[in-house]
Amino acid sequence: MERIFSGAQPTGNLHLGNYLGAIRNWVKLQSGYECIYCVVDMHAITIFKEPAELIRSVHEVAACMLAAGVDPKKHILFNQSRVPAHAELAWVLNCVARMGWMSRMTQFKDKAGKNRENVSLGLFAYPSLMAADILVYKATKVPVGEDQIQHLELARDIAVKFNNDYKCNVFPLPEPVMLGTSRRVMSLRDATKKMSKSDPSDYSRINLSDDADTIALKFRKAKTDPMPLPETVEGFEGRPEALNLVNIYAGVRDITTEEALKEVGGQEFSRFKKVLTDAVVAELEPISKEMHKIAQDTAYIDSVLKNGGERADALAQPVLNEVYDTIGFLRN
Ligand code: TRP
């Protein structure tokens, strides 16, 4: 069975975009692959984070995975820093990756902005740690959102260069998996921007912790236009808000946009927003209740992450040994 690796940043305040874009896919992929899922606390500190907040966020993301249906017995769920092989391989890959490759990463350019001289070295090296995450398990499939595709291509470039430089075939090339129905969830206030936890307006997003009334209120206030929904996807031209809301509906129902329009095409927003609210509440409510329950029990979460970390470590160690032997590191 092919092996999947994916990582999620420990961020508090998870929202519908995180759920439809990543978490739900992780749950689904469990039926066809051997999955290793990682909360990337080492990536999280590339930008300073208060320790207490880091701990809270790791717990929250892990609780969410478990509530959504990640099975920590059949698969592996752990936090990155428990497995030192990630950091160890990342160092080797830092020596393979080229400065020029890293400088071209759009996420680095966005995050560093005008502040290039003052961001952490870790932020620059972020993609090489990400490559190590994947390659240390020889994972071949990586579910990622669009914004991480460039990093995944870099991971392939690093793997190719390592194999070439050392005339070996240690690393298989990882490929992205993008599930058919995964799509970008945009802000409810401005559908040209991604739904984001950092948007100052809470009305721009549906948080996984929102109750049914809050969800209803947010959709009522969501930006729309005066026309009824189109009957076909061509009708979304110039109507990003309408497209986003229908995509959210399609997302939670797990159907295509075309199929969604067969159900709701032609409806007035006032009516559609009620249908949409019901669908979103039906999907999220059980998860957010379960998430809340699990989040109370941090001892349970810690035990899951610890067990996952031990099993991940056992898989990573032989690969790291193979890499060290290939490089010519003396170890006995
Ligand atoms: N960079 C990814 C993100 O921000 C998280 C991540 C870290 C990751 N390591 C990974 C994703 C390895 C896939 C594979 O979403």
CSV table of C-alpha atoms and ligand atoms in Angstrom, one decimal:
chain,number,residue,atom,x,y,z
A,1,MET,CA,0.0,0.0,0.0
A,2,GLU,CA,1.3,3.5,-0.8
A,3,ARG,CA,2.3,5.7,2.0
A,4,ILE,CA,0.9,9.1,2.6
A,5,PHE,CA,2.5,11.9,4.6
A,6,SER,CA,0.8,15.1,5.4
A,7,GLY,CA,1.4,17.9,7.9
A,8,ALA,CA,-0.8,20.5,9.4
A,9,GLN,CA,0.3,23.7,11.1
A,10,PRO,CA,-0.8,24.0,14.7
A,11,THR,CA,-3.1,27.0,14.5
A,12,GLY,CA,-5.8,27.8,16.9
A,13,ASN,CA,-9.2,28.8,15.6
A,14,LEU,CA,-9.7,26.2,12.9
A,15,HIS,CA,-12.4,27.0,10.3
A,16,LEU,CA,-14.4,25.5,7.6
A,17,GLY,CA,-11.6,26.2,5.1
A,18,ASN,CA,-9.2,24.0,7.1
A,19,TYR,CA,-11.8,21.3,7.4
A,20,LEU,CA,-12.9,21.1,3.7
A,21,GLY,CA,-9.5,21.9,2.4
A,22,ALA,CA,-7.4,19.4,4.4
A,23,ILE,CA,-8.8,17.6,7.4
A,24,ARG,CA,-11.7,15.9,5.7
A,25,ASN,CA,-9.4,14.7,2.9
A,26,TRP,CA,-7.1,13.2,5.5
A,27,VAL,CA,-9.9,11.3,6.9
A,28,LYS,CA,-11.0,9.9,3.5
A,29,LEU,CA,-7.6,8.9,2.4
A,30,GLN,CA,-7.3,6.5,5.3
A,31,SER,CA,-9.2,3.9,3.4
A,32,GLY,CA,-6.7,3.6,0.5
A,33,TYR,CA,-3.3,4.4,2.0
A,34,GLU,CA,-1.0,3.9,5.0
A,35,CYS,CA,-1.3,7.4,6.4
A,36,ILE,CA,1.2,9.4,8.6
A,37,TYR,CA,-0.3,12.6,9.8
A,38,CYS,CA,1.8,15.2,11.6
A,39,VAL,CA,1.1,18.4,13.5
A,40,VAL,CA,4.1,20.4,12.5
A,41,ASP,CA,5.2,22.2,15.7
A,42,MET,CA,8.7,22.6,14.4
A,43,HIS,CA,7.5,24.6,11.4
A,44,ALA,CA,5.3,26.6,13.7
A,45,ILE,CA,8.2,28.2,15.5
A,46,THR,CA,9.7,29.7,12.3
A,47,ILE,CA,7.6,32.7,13.4
A,48,PHE,CA,7.7,33.2,17.1
A,49,LYS,CA,4.9,31.7,19.0
A,50,GLU,CA,4.2,31.8,22.8
A,51,PRO,CA,5.0,28.3,24.2
A,52,ALA,CA,1.6,28.0,25.9
A,53,GLU,CA,-0.1,29.0,22.7
A,54,LEU,CA,1.9,26.4,20.8
A,55,ILE,CA,0.8,23.7,23.2
A,56,ARG,CA,-2.8,24.8,23.0
A,57,SER,CA,-2.8,24.8,19.2
A,58,VAL,CA,-1.2,21.4,18.9
A,59,HIS,CA,-3.9,20.0,21.2
A,60,GLU,CA,-6.6,21.8,19.2
A,61,VAL,CA,-5.5,20.5,15.8
A,62,ALA,CA,-5.0,17.0,17.1
A,63,ALA,CA,-8.4,17.1,18.7
A,64,CYS,CA,-9.9,18.2,15.5
A,65,MET,CA,-8.2,15.4,13.5
A,66,LEU,CA,-9.5,12.8,16.0
A,67,ALA,CA,-13.0,14.3,16.1
A,68,ALA,CA,-13.2,14.3,12.3
A,69,GLY,CA,-12.3,10.7,12.1
A,70,VAL,CA,-8.5,10.2,11.8
A,71,ASP,CA,-7.9,6.8,13.2
A,72,PRO,CA,-4.7,6.9,15.3
A,73,LYS,CA,-4.6,3.1,15.7
A,74,LYS,CA,-4.7,2.1,12.0
A,75,HIS,CA,-2.7,5.1,11.0
A,76,ILE,CA,-0.2,7.5,12.7
A,77,LEU,CA,-0.9,10.9,14.2
A,78,PHE,CA,1.9,12.7,16.1
A,79,ASN,CA,3.6,16.0,16.6
A,80,GLN,CA,6.7,16.5,14.6
A,81,SER,CA,9.2,17.4,17.4
A,82,ARG,CA,8.8,13.9,18.9
A,83,VAL,CA,10.7,12.4,16.0
A,84,PRO,CA,14.2,13.8,15.8
A,85,ALA,CA,14.8,12.3,12.4
A,86,HIS,CA,12.9,15.2,10.8
A,87,ALA,CA,15.4,17.7,12.1
A,88,GLU,CA,18.3,15.5,11.3
A,89,LEU,CA,17.3,14.8,7.7
A,90,ALA,CA,16.4,18.5,7.3
A,91,TRP,CA,20.0,19.4,8.0
A,92,VAL,CA,21.2,17.1,5.3
A,93,LEU,CA,18.7,18.5,2.9
A,94,ASN,CA,19.7,22.0,3.8
A,95,CYS,CA,23.1,21.0,2.3
A,96,VAL,CA,21.4,19.7,-0.9
A,97,ALA,CA,18.9,22.5,-1.5
A,98,ARG,CA,20.2,25.6,-3.2
A,99,MET,CA,19.8,29.2,-2.0
A,100,GLY,CA,18.3,30.2,-5.3
A,101,TRP,CA,15.6,27.5,-5.1
A,102,MET,CA,14.6,28.6,-1.6
A,103,SER,CA,14.6,32.3,-2.6
A,104,ARG,CA,12.0,31.6,-5.2
A,105,MET,CA,9.4,30.2,-2.8
A,106,THR,CA,6.4,32.5,-3.0
A,107,GLN,CA,5.3,31.7,0.6
A,108,PHE,CA,8.7,32.9,1.9
A,109,LYS,CA,8.4,36.0,-0.2
A,110,ASP,CA,4.9,36.7,1.1
A,111,LYS,CA,5.7,36.0,4.7
A,112,ALA,CA,9.1,37.8,4.7
A,113,GLY,CA,7.7,40.8,2.7
A,114,LYS,CA,10.0,43.8,3.0
A,115,ASN,CA,11.4,42.3,6.2
A,116,ARG,CA,13.7,39.9,4.5
A,117,GLU,CA,16.8,40.7,6.6
A,118,ASN,CA,14.9,40.2,9.8
A,119,VAL,CA,13.0,37.0,9.4
A,120,SER,CA,14.3,33.8,11.0
A,121,LEU,CA,16.7,31.5,9.1
A,122,GLY,CA,14.1,28.8,9.9
A,123,LEU,CA,11.5,30.6,7.8
A,124,PHE,CA,13.8,30.5,4.8
A,125,ALA,CA,14.6,26.8,5.4
A,126,TYR,CA,11.0,25.9,6.0
A,127,PRO,CA,10.5,24.0,2.7
A,128,SER,CA,13.6,21.9,3.3
A,129,LEU,CA,12.2,20.7,6.7
A,130,MET,CA,8.9,20.0,4.9
A,131,ALA,CA,10.9,17.9,2.3
A,132,ALA,CA,12.5,16.1,5.2
A,133,ASP,CA,9.0,15.4,6.7
A,134,ILE,CA,8.0,13.6,3.6
A,135,LEU,CA,11.2,11.9,2.5
A,136,VAL,CA,12.1,10.5,5.9
A,137,TYR,CA,9.2,8.1,5.5
A,138,LYS,CA,9.8,7.7,1.7
A,139,ALA,CA,6.2,8.8,1.4
A,140,THR,CA,5.0,8.8,-2.2
A,141,LYS,CA,1.7,10.7,-1.9
A,142,VAL,CA,1.2,14.0,-0.2
A,143,PRO,CA,-2.3,15.6,0.1
A,144,VAL,CA,-1.7,19.3,0.0
A,145,GLY,CA,-3.6,22.4,-0.8
A,146,GLU,CA,-2.8,24.5,-3.8
A,147,ASP,CA,-0.6,26.9,-1.7
A,148,GLN,CA,1.8,24.0,-0.9
A,149,ILE,CA,2.3,22.6,-4.4
A,150,GLN,CA,5.4,24.7,-4.9
A,151,HIS,CA,6.9,23.4,-1.7
A,152,LEU,CA,6.1,19.8,-2.8
A,153,GLU,CA,7.8,20.4,-6.2
A,154,LEU,CA,10.8,21.7,-4.3
A,155,ALA,CA,10.8,18.5,-2.2
A,156,ARG,CA,11.0,16.5,-5.4
A,157,ASP,CA,13.8,18.7,-6.7
A,158,ILE,CA,15.7,18.1,-3.5
A,159,ALA,CA,15.1,14.3,-3.7
A,160,VAL,CA,16.3,14.2,-7.3
A,161,LYS,CA,19.4,16.2,-6.5
A,162,PHE,CA,20.2,14.0,-3.5
A,163,ASN,CA,19.8,10.8,-5.6
A,164,ASN,CA,22.0,12.3,-8.3
A,165,ASP,CA,24.7,13.8,-6.1
A,166,TYR,CA,25.1,10.5,-4.2
A,167,LYS,CA,24.5,8.3,-7.2
A,168,CYS,CA,21.8,6.4,-5.3
A,169,ASN,CA,18.1,5.9,-5.4
A,170,VAL,CA,17.3,6.5,-1.7
A,171,PHE,CA,14.3,8.8,-2.2
A,172,PRO,CA,11.2,8.0,-4.2
A,173,LEU,CA,9.6,11.2,-5.7
A,174,PRO,CA,6.6,12.3,-3.8
A,175,GLU,CA,3.5,13.3,-5.7
A,176,PRO,CA,0.6,15.5,-4.7
A,177,VAL,CA,-2.9,14.1,-4.1
A,178,MET,CA,-5.6,16.6,-4.7
A,179,LEU,CA,-9.0,15.1,-4.1
A,180,GLY,CA,-11.7,15.9,-6.7
A,181,THR,CA,-14.0,17.8,-4.4
A,182,SER,CA,-11.5,19.7,-2.4
A,183,ARG,CA,-11.7,23.4,-3.3
A,184,ARG,CA,-10.7,26.7,-1.9
A,185,VAL,CA,-13.1,28.1,0.7
A,186,MET,CA,-13.1,31.9,0.4
A,187,SER,CA,-14.0,34.7,2.9
A,188,LEU,CA,-17.7,35.3,3.4
A,189,ARG,CA,-17.1,39.0,3.3
A,190,ASP,CA,-14.8,39.1,0.3
A,191,ALA,CA,-14.8,36.1,-2.0
A,192,THR,CA,-11.6,37.1,-3.7
A,193,LYS,CA,-9.7,36.3,-0.4
A,194,LYS,CA,-9.2,32.9,1.2
A,195,MET,CA,-11.1,32.1,4.4
A,196,SER,CA,-8.5,32.8,7.0
A,197,LYS,CA,-8.1,32.8,10.8
A,198,SER,CA,-6.2,36.0,10.6
A,199,ASP,CA,-9.0,38.0,8.9
A,200,PRO,CA,-10.0,40.7,11.5
A,201,SER,CA,-13.7,40.1,10.9
A,202,ASP,CA,-15.1,36.9,12.5
A,203,TYR,CA,-18.0,37.2,10.0
A,204,SER,CA,-15.6,36.3,7.2
A,205,ARG,CA,-15.3,32.7,8.4
A,206,ILE,CA,-17.2,29.7,9.9
A,207,ASN,CA,-15.1,28.5,12.8
A,208,LEU,CA,-15.3,24.8,13.7
A,209,SER,CA,-16.3,26.0,17.2
A,210,ASP,CA,-19.3,28.1,16.0
A,211,ASP,CA,-22.7,26.9,17.2
A,212,ALA,CA,-25.7,26.5,14.8
A,213,ASP,CA,-27.0,30.0,15.6
A,214,THR,CA,-23.7,31.7,14.9
A,215,ILE,CA,-23.4,29.8,11.6
A,216,ALA,CA,-26.9,30.9,10.6
A,217,LEU,CA,-26.1,34.5,11.5
A,218,LYS,CA,-22.8,34.5,9.6
A,219,PHE,CA,-24.4,33.1,6.4
A,220,ARG,CA,-27.3,35.6,6.7
A,221,LYS,CA,-24.6,38.4,6.8
A,222,ALA,CA,-22.5,36.8,4.1
A,223,LYS,CA,-21.9,39.1,1.1
A,224,THR,CA,-24.1,38.3,-2.0
A,225,ASP,CA,-25.4,40.0,-5.1
A,226,PRO,CA,-29.0,40.8,-6.0
A,227,MET,CA,-29.6,38.0,-8.5
A,228,PRO,CA,-30.8,34.5,-7.8
A,229,LEU,CA,-28.3,31.7,-8.1
A,230,PRO,CA,-27.4,30.7,-11.7
A,231,GLU,CA,-28.6,27.5,-13.2
A,232,THR,CA,-25.2,26.5,-14.6
A,233,VAL,CA,-21.5,27.1,-13.6
A,234,GLU,CA,-21.0,29.6,-16.5
A,235,GLY,CA,-23.4,31.8,-14.7
A,236,PHE,CA,-20.9,32.4,-11.9
A,237,GLU,CA,-18.9,34.6,-14.1
A,238,GLY,CA,-18.3,37.8,-12.2
A,239,ARG,CA,-20.1,36.5,-9.1
A,240,PRO,CA,-17.4,35.2,-6.8
A,241,GLU,CA,-19.6,35.3,-3.7
A,242,ALA,CA,-22.3,33.2,-5.3
A,243,LEU,CA,-19.7,30.7,-6.4
A,244,ASN,CA,-18.1,30.6,-3.0
A,245,LEU,CA,-21.4,29.9,-1.2
A,246,VAL,CA,-22.4,27.2,-3.7
A,247,ASN,CA,-18.9,25.7,-3.4
A,248,ILE,CA,-19.3,25.5,0.3
A,249,TYR,CA,-22.6,23.8,-0.1
A,250,ALA,CA,-21.1,21.4,-2.6
A,251,GLY,CA,-18.2,20.9,-0.2
A,252,VAL,CA,-20.1,19.9,2.9
A,253,ARG,CA,-22.5,17.8,0.9
A,254,ASP,CA,-19.5,16.2,-0.9
A,255,ILE,CA,-20.9,16.7,-4.4
A,256,THR,CA,-19.6,18.7,-7.4
A,257,THR,CA,-20.5,22.3,-8.0
A,258,GLU,CA,-22.6,21.1,-11.0
A,259,GLU,CA,-24.5,18.7,-8.9
A,260,ALA,CA,-25.1,21.4,-6.3
A,261,LEU,CA,-26.6,23.6,-8.9
A,262,LYS,CA,-29.0,20.9,-10.0
A,263,GLU,CA,-30.4,21.2,-6.4
A,264,VAL,CA,-30.1,24.9,-5.7
A,265,GLY,CA,-29.7,26.6,-9.0
A,266,GLY,CA,-32.2,29.4,-9.6
A,267,GLN,CA,-32.9,29.9,-5.9
A,268,GLU,CA,-33.0,33.3,-4.2
A,269,PHE,CA,-30.1,33.8,-1.7
A,270,SER,CA,-32.6,34.2,1.1
A,271,ARG,CA,-33.8,30.6,0.6
A,272,PHE,CA,-30.4,29.2,-0.4
A,273,LYS,CA,-28.8,30.5,2.7
A,274,LYS,CA,-31.1,28.5,4.9
A,275,VAL,CA,-30.4,25.3,2.9
A,276,LEU,CA,-26.7,26.1,3.1
A,277,THR,CA,-26.8,26.7,6.9
A,278,ASP,CA,-28.6,23.4,7.4
A,279,ALA,CA,-26.1,21.5,5.4
A,280,VAL,CA,-23.1,23.1,7.1
A,281,VAL,CA,-24.5,22.6,10.5
A,282,ALA,CA,-25.3,19.0,9.8
A,283,GLU,CA,-21.7,18.3,8.7
A,284,LEU,CA,-19.9,20.4,11.4
A,285,GLU,CA,-22.1,20.0,14.5
A,286,PRO,CA,-21.1,16.4,15.3
A,287,ILE,CA,-17.5,17.1,14.7
A,288,SER,CA,-17.4,20.3,16.8
A,289,LYS,CA,-19.1,18.6,19.7
A,290,GLU,CA,-16.7,15.7,19.6
A,291,MET,CA,-13.8,18.1,19.2
A,292,HIS,CA,-14.9,20.0,22.2
A,293,LYS,CA,-15.1,16.8,24.2
A,294,ILE,CA,-11.7,15.5,23.1
A,295,ALA,CA,-10.0,18.9,23.7
A,296,GLN,CA,-10.9,18.7,27.4
A,297,ASP,CA,-8.9,15.5,27.7
A,298,THR,CA,-5.4,16.6,26.9
A,299,ALA,CA,-3.9,13.5,28.6
A,300,TYR,CA,-5.7,11.4,26.0
A,301,ILE,CA,-4.4,13.6,23.2
A,302,ASP,CA,-0.9,13.4,24.6
A,303,SER,CA,-1.0,9.6,24.8
A,304,VAL,CA,-2.2,9.4,21.1
A,305,LEU,CA,0.6,11.7,20.0
A,306,LYS,CA,3.2,9.9,22.0
A,307,ASN,CA,2.2,6.5,20.6
A,308,GLY,CA,2.1,7.9,17.1
A,309,GLY,CA,5.5,9.5,17.6
A,310,GLU,CA,7.0,6.2,18.7
A,311,ARG,CA,5.7,4.4,15.7
A,312,ALA,CA,6.7,7.2,13.4
A,313,ASP,CA,10.2,7.1,14.9
A,314,ALA,CA,10.5,3.4,14.1
A,315,LEU,CA,9.7,4.1,10.5
A,316,ALA,CA,12.0,7.1,10.1
A,317,GLN,CA,15.1,5.7,11.8
A,318,PRO,CA,16.0,3.1,9.1
A,319,VAL,CA,15.6,5.7,6.4
A,320,LEU,CA,17.8,8.1,8.3
A,321,ASN,CA,20.4,5.4,8.7
A,322,GLU,CA,20.3,4.6,5.0
A,323,VAL,CA,20.9,8.3,4.3
A,324,TYR,CA,23.8,8.6,6.7
A,325,ASP,CA,25.4,5.5,5.3
A,326,THR,CA,25.0,6.9,1.8
A,327,ILE,CA,26.6,10.2,2.7
A,328,GLY,CA,29.5,8.6,4.5
A,329,PHE,CA,28.8,9.5,8.1
A,330,LEU,CA,30.8,7.2,10.4
A,331,ARG,CA,28.6,5.8,13.2
A,332,ASN,CA,30.2,2.8,14.7
B,1,TRP,N1,3.6,23.5,5.0
B,1,TRP,C1,2.4,22.8,5.2
B,1,TRP,C2,1.3,23.9,5.4
B,1,TRP,O1,1.5,25.0,5.8
B,1,TRP,C3,2.5,21.9,6.4
B,1,TRP,C4,3.4,20.8,6.2
B,1,TRP,C5,4.6,20.7,6.9
B,1,TRP,C6,3.3,19.7,5.3
B,1,TRP,N2,5.2,19.5,6.4
B,1,TRP,C7,4.5,19.0,5.5
B,1,TRP,C8,2.3,19.4,4.4
B,1,TRP,C9,4.7,17.8,4.7
B,1,TRP,C10,2.6,18.2,3.6
B,1,TRP,C11,3.7,17.5,3.8
B,1,TRP,O2,0.1,23.5,5.2
